[in-house]
Coordinates of N, CA and C in Angstrom, one line a residue:
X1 N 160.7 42.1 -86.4 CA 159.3 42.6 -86.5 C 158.9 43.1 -85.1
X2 N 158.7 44.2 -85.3 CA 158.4 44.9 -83.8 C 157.1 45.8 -83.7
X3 N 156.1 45.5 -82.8 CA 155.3 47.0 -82.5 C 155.5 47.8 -81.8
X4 N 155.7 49.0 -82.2 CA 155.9 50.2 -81.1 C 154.5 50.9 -81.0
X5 N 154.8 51.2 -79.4 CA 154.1 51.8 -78.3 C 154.4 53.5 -77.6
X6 N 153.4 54.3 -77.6 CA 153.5 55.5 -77.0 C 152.8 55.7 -76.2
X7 N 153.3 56.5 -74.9 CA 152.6 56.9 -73.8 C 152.1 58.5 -74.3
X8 N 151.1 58.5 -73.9 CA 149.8 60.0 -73.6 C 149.6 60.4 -72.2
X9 N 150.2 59.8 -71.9 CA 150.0 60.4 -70.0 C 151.2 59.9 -69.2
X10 N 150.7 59.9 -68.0 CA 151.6 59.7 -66.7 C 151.1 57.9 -65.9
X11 N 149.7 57.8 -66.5 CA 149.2 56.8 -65.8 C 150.1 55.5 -66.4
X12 N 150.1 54.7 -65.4 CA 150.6 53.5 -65.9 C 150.3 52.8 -67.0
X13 N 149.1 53.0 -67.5 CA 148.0 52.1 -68.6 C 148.0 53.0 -69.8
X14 N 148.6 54.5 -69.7 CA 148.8 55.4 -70.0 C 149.7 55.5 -71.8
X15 N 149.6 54.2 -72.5 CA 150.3 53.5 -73.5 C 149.5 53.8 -74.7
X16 N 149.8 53.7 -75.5 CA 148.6 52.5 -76.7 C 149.6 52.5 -78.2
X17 N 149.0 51.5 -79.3 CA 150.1 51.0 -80.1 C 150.1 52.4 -81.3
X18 N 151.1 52.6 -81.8 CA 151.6 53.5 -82.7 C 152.1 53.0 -84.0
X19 N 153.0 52.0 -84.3 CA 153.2 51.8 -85.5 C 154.2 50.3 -85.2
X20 N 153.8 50.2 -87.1 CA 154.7 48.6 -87.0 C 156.0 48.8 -87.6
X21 N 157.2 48.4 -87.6 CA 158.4 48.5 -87.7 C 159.0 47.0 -88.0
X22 N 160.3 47.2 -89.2 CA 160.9 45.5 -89.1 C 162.3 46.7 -88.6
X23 N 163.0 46.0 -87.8 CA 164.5 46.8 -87.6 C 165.5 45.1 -87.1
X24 N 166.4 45.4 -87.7 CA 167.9 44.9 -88.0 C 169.0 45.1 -87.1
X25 N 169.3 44.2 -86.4 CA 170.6 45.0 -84.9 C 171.6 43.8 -85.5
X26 N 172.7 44.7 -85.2 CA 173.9 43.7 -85.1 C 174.4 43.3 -84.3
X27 N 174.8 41.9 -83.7 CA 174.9 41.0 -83.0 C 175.5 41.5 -82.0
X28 N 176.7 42.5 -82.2 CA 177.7 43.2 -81.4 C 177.3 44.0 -80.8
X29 N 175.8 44.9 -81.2 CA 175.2 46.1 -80.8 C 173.7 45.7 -80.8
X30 N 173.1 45.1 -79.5 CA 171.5 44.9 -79.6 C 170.8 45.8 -79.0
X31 N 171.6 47.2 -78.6 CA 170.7 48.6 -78.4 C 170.2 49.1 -79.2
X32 N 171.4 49.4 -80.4 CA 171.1 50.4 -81.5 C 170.8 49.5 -82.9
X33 N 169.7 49.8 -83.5 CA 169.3 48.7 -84.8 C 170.2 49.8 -86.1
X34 N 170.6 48.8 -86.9 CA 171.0 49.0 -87.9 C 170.1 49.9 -88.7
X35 N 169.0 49.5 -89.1 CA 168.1 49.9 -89.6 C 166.7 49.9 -89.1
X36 N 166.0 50.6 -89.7 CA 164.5 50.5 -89.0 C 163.5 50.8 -90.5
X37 N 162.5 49.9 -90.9 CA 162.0 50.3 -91.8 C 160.5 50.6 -91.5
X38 N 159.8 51.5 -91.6 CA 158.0 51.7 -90.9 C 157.3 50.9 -92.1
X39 N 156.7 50.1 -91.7 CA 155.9 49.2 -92.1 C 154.7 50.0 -92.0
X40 N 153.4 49.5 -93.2 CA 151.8 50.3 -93.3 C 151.2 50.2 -92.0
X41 N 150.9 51.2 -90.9 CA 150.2 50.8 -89.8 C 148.7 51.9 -89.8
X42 N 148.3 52.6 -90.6 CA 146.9 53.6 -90.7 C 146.0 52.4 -90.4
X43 N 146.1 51.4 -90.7 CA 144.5 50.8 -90.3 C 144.3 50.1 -88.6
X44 N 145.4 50.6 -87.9 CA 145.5 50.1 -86.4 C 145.8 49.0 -86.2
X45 N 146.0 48.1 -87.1 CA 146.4 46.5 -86.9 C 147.4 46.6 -86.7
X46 N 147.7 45.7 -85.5 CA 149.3 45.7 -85.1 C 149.7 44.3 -85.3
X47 N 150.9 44.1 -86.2 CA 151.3 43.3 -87.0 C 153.1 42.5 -86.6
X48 N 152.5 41.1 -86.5 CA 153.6 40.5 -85.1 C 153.2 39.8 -84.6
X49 N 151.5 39.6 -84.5 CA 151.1 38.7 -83.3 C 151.5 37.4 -83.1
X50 N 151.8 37.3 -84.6 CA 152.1 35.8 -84.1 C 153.0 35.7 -85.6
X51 N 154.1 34.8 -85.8 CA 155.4 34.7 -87.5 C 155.3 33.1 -88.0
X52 N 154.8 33.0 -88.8 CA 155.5 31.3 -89.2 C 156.1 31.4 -90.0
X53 N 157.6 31.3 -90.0 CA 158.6 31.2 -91.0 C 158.3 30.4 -92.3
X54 N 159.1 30.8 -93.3 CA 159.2 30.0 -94.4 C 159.5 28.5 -94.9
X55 N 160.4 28.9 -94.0 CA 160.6 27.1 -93.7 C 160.1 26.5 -92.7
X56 N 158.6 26.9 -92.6 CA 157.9 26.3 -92.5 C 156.6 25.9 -92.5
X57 N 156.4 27.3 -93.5 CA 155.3 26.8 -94.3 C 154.6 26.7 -95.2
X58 N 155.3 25.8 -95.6 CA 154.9 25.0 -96.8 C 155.0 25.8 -98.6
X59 N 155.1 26.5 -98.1 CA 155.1 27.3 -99.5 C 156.1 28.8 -99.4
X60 N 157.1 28.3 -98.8 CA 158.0 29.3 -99.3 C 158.0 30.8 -99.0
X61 N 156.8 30.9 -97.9 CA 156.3 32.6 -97.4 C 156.6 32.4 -96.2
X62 N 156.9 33.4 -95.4 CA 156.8 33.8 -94.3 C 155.3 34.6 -94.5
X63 N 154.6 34.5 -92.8 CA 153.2 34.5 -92.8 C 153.2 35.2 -91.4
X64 N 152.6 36.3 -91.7 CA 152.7 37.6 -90.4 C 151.5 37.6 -90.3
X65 N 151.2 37.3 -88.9 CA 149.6 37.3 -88.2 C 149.5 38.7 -87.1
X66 N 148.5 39.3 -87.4 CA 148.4 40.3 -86.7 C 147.5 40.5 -86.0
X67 N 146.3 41.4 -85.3 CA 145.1 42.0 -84.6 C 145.0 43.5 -84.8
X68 N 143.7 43.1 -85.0 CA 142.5 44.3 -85.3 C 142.2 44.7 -83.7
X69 N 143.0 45.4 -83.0 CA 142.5 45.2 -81.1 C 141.6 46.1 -81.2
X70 N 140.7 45.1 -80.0 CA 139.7 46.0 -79.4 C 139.4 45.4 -77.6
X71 N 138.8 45.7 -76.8 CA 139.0 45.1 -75.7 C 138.5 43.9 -75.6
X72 N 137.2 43.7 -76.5 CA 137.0 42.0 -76.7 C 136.7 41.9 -78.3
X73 N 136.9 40.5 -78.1 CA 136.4 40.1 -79.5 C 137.8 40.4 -80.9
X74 N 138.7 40.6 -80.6 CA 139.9 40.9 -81.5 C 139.7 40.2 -82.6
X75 N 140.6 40.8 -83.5 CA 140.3 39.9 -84.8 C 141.4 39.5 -85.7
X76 N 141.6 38.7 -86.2 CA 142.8 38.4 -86.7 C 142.8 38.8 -88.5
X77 N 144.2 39.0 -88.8 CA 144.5 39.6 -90.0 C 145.8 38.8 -90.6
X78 N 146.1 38.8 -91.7 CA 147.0 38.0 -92.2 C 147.9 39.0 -93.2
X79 N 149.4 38.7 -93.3 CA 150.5 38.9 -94.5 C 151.3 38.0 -94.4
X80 N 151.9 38.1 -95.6 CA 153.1 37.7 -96.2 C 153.9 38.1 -96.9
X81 N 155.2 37.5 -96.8 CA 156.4 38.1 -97.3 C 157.2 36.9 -98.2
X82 N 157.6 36.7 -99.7 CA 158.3 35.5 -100.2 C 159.3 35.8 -99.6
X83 N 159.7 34.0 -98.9 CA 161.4 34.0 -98.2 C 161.3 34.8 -96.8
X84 N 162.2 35.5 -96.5 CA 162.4 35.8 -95.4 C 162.6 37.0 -94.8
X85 N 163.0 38.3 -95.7 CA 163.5 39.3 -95.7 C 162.2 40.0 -95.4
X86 N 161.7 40.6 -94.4 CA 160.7 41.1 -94.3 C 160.6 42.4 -94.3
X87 N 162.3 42.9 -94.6 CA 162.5 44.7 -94.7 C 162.8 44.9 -96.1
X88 N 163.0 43.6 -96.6 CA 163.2 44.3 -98.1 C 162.0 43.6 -99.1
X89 N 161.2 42.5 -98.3 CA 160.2 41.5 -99.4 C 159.0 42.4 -99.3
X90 N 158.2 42.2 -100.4 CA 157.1 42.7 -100.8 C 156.2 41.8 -100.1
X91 N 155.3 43.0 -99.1 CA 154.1 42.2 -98.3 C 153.1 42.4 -99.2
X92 N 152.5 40.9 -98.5 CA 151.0 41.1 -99.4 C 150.0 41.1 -98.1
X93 N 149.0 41.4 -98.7 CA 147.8 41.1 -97.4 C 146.6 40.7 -97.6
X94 N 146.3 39.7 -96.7 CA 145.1 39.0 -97.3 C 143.7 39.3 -96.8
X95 N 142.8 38.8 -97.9 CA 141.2 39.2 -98.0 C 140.4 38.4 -98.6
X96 N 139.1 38.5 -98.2 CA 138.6 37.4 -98.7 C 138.3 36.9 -100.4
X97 N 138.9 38.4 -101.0 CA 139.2 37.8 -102.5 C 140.6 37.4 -102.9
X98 N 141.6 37.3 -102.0 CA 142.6 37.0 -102.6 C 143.4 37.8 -101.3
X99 N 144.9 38.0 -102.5 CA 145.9 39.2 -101.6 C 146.1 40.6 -102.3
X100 N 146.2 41.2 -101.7 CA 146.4 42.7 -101.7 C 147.9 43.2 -101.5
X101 N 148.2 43.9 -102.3 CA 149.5 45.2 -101.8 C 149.2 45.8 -100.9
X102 N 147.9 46.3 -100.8 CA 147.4 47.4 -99.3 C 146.7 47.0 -98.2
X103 N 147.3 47.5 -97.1 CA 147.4 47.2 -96.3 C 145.8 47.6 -95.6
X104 N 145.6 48.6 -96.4 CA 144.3 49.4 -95.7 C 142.8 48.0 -97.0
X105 N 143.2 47.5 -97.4 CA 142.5 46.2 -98.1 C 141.9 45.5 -97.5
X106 N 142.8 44.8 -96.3 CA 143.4 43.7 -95.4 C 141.7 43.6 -94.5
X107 N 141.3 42.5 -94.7 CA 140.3 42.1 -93.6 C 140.3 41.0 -92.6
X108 N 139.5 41.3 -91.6 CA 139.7 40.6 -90.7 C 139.1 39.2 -90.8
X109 N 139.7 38.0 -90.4 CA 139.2 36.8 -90.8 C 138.2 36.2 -89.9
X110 N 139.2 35.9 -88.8 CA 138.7 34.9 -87.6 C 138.4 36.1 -85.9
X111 N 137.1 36.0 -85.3 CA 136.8 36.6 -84.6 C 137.3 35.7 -83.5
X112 N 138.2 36.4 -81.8 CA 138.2 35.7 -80.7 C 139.9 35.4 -80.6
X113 N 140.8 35.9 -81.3 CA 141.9 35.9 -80.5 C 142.4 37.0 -80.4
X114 N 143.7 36.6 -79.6 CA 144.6 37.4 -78.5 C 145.5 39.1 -79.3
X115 N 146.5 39.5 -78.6 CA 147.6 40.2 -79.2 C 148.5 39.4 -79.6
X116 N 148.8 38.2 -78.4 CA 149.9 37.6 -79.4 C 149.0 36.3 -79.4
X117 N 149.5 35.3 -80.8 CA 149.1 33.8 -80.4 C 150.2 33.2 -81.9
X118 N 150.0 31.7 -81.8 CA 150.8 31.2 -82.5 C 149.9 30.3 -83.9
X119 N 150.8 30.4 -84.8 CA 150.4 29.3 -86.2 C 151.4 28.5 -86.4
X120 N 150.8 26.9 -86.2 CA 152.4 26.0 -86.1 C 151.5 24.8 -87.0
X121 N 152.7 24.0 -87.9 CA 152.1 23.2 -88.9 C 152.0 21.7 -87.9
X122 N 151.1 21.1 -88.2 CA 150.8 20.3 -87.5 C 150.1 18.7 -88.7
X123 N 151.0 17.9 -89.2 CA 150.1 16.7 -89.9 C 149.4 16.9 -91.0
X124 N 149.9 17.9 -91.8 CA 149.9 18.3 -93.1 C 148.8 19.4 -92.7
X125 N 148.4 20.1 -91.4 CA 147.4 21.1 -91.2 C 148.3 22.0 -90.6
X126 N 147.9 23.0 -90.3 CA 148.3 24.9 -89.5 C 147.2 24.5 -88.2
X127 N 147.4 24.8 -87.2 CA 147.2 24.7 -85.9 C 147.5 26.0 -85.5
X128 N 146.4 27.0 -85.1 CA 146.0 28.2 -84.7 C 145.9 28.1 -83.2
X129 N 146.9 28.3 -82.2 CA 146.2 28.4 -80.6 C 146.7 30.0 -80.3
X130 N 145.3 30.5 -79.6 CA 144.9 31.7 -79.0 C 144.4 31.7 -77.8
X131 N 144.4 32.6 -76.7 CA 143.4 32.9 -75.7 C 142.3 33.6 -76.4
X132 N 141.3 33.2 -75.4 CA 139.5 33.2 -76.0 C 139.7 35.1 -75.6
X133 N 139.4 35.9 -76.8 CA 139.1 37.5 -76.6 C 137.7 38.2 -76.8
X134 N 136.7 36.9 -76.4 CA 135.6 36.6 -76.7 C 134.7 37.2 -75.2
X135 N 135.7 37.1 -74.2 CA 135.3 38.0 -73.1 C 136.6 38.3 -72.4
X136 N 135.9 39.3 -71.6 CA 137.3 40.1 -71.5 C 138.0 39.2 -70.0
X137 N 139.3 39.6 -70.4 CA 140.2 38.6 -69.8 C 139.9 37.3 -69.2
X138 N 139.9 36.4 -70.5 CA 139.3 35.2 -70.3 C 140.4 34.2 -70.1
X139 N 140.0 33.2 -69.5 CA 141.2 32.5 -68.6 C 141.1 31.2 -69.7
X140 N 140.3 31.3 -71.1 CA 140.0 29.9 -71.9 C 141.3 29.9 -72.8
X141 N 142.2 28.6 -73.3 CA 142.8 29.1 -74.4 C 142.1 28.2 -75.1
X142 N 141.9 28.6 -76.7 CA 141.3 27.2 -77.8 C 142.3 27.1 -79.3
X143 N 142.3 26.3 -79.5 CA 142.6 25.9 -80.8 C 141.9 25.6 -82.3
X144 N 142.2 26.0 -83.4 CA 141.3 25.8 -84.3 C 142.6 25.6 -85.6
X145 N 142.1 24.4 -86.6 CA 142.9 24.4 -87.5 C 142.0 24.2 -89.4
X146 N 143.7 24.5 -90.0 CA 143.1 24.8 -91.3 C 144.3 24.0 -91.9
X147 N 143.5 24.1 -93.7 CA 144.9 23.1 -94.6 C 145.6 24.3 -95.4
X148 N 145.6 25.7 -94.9 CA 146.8 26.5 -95.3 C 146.9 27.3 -93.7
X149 N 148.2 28.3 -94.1 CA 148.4 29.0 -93.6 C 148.0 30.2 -93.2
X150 N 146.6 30.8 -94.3 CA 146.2 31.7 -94.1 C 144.7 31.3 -93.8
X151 N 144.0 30.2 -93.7 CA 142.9 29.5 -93.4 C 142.1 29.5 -94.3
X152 N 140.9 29.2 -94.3 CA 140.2 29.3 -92.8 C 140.4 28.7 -91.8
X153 N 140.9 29.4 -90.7 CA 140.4 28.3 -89.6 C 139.4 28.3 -88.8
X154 N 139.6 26.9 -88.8 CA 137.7 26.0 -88.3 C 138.3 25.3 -86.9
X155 N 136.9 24.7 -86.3 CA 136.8 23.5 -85.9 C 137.8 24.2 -84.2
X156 N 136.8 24.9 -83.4 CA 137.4 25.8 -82.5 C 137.3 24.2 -81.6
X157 N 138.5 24.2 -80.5 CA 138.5 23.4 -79.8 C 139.4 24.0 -78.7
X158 N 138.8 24.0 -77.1 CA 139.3 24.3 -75.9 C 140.1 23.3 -75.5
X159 N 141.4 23.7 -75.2 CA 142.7 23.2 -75.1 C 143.3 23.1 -73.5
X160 N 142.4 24.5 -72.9 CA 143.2 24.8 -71.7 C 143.1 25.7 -71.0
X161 N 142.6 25.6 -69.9 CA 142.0 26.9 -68.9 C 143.0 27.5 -67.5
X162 N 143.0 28.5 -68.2 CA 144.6 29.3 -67.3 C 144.0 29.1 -65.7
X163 N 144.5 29.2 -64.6 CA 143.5 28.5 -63.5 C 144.1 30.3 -62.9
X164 N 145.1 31.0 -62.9 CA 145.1 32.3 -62.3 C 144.4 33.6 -62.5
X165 N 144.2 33.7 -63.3 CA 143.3 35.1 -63.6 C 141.7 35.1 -62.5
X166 N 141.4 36.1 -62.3 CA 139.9 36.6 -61.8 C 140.0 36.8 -59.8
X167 N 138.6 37.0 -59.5 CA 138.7 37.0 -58.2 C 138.8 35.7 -57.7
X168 N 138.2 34.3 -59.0 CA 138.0 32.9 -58.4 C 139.0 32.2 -59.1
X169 N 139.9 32.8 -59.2 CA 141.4 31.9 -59.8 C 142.3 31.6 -58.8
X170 N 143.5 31.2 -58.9 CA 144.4 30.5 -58.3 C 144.6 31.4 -57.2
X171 N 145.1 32.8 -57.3 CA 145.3 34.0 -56.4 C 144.5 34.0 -55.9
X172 N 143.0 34.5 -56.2 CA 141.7 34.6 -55.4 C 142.1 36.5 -55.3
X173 N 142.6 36.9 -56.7 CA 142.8 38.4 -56.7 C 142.1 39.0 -58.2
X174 N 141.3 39.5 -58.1 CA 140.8 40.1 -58.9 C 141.4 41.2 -59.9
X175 N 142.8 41.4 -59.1 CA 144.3 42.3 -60.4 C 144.9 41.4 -61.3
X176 N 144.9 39.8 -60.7 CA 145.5 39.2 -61.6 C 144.8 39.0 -63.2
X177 N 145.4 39.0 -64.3 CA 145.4 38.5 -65.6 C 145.9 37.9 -66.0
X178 N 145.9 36.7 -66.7 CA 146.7 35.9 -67.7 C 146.6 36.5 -69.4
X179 N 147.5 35.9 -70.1 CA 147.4 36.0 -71.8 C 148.3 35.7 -72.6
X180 N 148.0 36.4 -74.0 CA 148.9 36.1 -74.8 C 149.5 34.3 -74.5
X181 N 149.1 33.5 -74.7 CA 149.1 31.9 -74.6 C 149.6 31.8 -76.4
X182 N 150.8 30.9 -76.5 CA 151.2 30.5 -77.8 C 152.1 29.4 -77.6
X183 N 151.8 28.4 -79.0 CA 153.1 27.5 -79.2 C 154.6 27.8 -78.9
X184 N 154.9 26.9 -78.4 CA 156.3 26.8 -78.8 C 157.2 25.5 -79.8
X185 N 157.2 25.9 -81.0 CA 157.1 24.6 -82.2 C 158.4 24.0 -82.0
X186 N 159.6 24.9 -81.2 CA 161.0 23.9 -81.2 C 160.8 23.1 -80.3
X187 N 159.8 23.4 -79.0 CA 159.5 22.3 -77.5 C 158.5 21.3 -78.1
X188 N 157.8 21.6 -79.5 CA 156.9 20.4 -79.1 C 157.0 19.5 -80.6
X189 N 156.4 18.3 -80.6 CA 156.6 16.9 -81.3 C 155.3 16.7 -81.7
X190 N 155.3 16.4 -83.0 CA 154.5 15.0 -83.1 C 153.0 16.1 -83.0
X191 N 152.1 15.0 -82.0 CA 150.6 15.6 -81.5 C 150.7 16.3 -80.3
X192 N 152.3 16.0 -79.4 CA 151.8 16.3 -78.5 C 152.9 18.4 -78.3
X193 N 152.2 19.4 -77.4 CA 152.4 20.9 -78.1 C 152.8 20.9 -76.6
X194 N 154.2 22.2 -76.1 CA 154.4 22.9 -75.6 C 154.1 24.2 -75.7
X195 N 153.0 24.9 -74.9 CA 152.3 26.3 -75.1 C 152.9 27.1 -73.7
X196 N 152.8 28.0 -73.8 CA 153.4 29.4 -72.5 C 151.7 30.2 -72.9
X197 N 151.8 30.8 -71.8 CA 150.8 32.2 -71.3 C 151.7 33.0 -70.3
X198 N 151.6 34.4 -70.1 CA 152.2 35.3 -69.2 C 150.9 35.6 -68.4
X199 N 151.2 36.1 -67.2 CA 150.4 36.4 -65.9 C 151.1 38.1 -65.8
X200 N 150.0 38.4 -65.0 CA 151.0 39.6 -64.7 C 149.4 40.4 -63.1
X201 N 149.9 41.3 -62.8 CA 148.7 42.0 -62.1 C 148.5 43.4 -62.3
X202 N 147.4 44.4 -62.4 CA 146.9 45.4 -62.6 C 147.2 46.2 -61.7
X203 N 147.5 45.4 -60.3 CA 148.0 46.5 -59.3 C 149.4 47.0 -59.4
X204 N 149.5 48.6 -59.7 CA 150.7 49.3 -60.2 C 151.2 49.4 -59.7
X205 N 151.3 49.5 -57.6 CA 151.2 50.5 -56.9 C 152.7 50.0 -56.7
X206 N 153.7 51.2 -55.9 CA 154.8 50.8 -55.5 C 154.8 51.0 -54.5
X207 N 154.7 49.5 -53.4 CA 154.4 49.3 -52.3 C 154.7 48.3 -51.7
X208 N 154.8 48.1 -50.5 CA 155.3 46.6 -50.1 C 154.0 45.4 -50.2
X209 N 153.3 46.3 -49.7 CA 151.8 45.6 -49.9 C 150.6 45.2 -51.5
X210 N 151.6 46.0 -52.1 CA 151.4 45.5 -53.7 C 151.5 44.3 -54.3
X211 N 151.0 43.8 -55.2 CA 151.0 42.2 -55.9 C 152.6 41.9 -56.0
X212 N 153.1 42.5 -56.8 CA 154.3 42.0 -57.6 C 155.3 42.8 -56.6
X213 N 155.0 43.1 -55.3 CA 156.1 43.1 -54.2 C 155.7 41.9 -52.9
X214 N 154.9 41.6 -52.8 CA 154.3 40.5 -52.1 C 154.9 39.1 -52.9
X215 N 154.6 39.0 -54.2 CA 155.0 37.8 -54.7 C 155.5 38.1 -56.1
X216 N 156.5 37.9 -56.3 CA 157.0 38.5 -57.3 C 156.7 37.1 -58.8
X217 N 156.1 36.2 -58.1 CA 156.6 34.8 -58.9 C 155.2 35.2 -59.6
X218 N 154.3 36.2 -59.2 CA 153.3 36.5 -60.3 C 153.6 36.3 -62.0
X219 N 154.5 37.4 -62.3 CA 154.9 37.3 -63.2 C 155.4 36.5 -63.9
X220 N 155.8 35.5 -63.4 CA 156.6 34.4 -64.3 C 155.7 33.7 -65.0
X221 N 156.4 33.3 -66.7 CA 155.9 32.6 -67.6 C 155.2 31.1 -67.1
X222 N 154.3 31.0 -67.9 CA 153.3 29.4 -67.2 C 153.9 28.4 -68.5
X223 N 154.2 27.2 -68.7 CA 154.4 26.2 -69.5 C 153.2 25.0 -69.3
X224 N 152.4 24.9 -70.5 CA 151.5 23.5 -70.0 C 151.6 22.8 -71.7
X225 N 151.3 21.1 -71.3 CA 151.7 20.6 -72.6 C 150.1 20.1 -72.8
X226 N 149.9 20.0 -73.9 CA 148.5 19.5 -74.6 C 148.7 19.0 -75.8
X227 N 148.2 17.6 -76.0 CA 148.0 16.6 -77.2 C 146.8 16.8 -77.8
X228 N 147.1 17.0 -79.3 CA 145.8 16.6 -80.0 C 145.8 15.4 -80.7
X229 N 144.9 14.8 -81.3 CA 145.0 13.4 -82.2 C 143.8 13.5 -83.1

């Protein structure tokens, strides 16, 4: 499951998303995909944000979580696929009456998360963690959970406050950002959760005096563990 991205300019920021894609590579060749199938992308939702396999939840679907992006306030969207095959299974997509074939149907559920975040089953519940997109590049991650996989999810609860992003974070640099914050369901047990966030900096410049030539360790993934009960 892939989103692709095209550039319109020269500027660095100069990107934005174009379509959703499932593509197939063989093990011996991870340049060239076997196949590529274009998935419905006209309604801008970019679809990926976050996968919970079939086996694992609970009912035999795979469950493709996506976003409605906008600079704040994102919104989350839901499909599914029976089993696993997501280039050959019939997606459906969910709404507040049910599921849909069309994609352009599909509404948005939950207001306030990320591009990417995770849905991981948790004690007979789905445990939803996102960074807060509720203001713009917000350093909050929260959690909110439901008794399916497609929710509602309720019951928002702050998990974990990235300490690097802003002018009064860890840096004390106003380029840095944090995001995208998600489970990782093979690291974590039980109540207690292994979660990642990426960092990165706005300053593009190619310079000695530049962020990510000064300290390159900007970039590296963050690991923090958090227990619920």
């Amino acid at each position: 499951m892939y989103q692709e991205y095209e550039r319109f300019g020269s500027g660095a920021w100069d990107w934005r998303f174009n379509r959703n894609v499932v593509a197939n590579f063989a093990l011996s060749n991870l340049r060239t995909p076997v196949s590529v199938r274009e998935l419905p992308s006209a309604s801008g939702v970019a679809w990926g944000s976050g996968l919970l396999p079939a086996s694992r939840s609970g009912d035999g679907y795979t469950y493709v979580y996506g976003v409605d992006d906008s600079p704040i306030n994102k919104q989350m969207r839901i499909a599914r696929v029976y089993g696993s095959d997501l280039a050959n299974g019939t997606w459906q997509y969910h709404t507040p009456w049910g599921w849909t074939l069309r994609e352009q149907n599909s509404r948005n559920l939950l207001t306030g998360i990320a591009n990417e975040y995770s849905v991981s089953p948790w004690g007979g519940q789905f445990l939803l963690l996102s960074q807060d997109s509720t203001e713009a590049f917000s350093g909050q991650i929260n959690a909110w959970t439901s008794c399916s996989p497609y929710g509602p999810f309720t019951q928002k609860t702050p998990v974990y406050r990235m300490p690097e992003p802003g002018p009064y974070g860890s840096y004390w640099n106003p380029n840095v950002i944090s995001y995208n914050a998600h489970v990782h369901q093979a690291l974590s047990s039980g109540d207690t959760f292994i979660a990642s966030y990426n960092v990165n900096s706005m300053d593009t410049r190619v310079s000695p005096d530049a962020d990510h030539y000064r300290d390159p360790g900007i970039y590296r993934p963050r690991f923090f563990r958090f227990v619920l009960g």
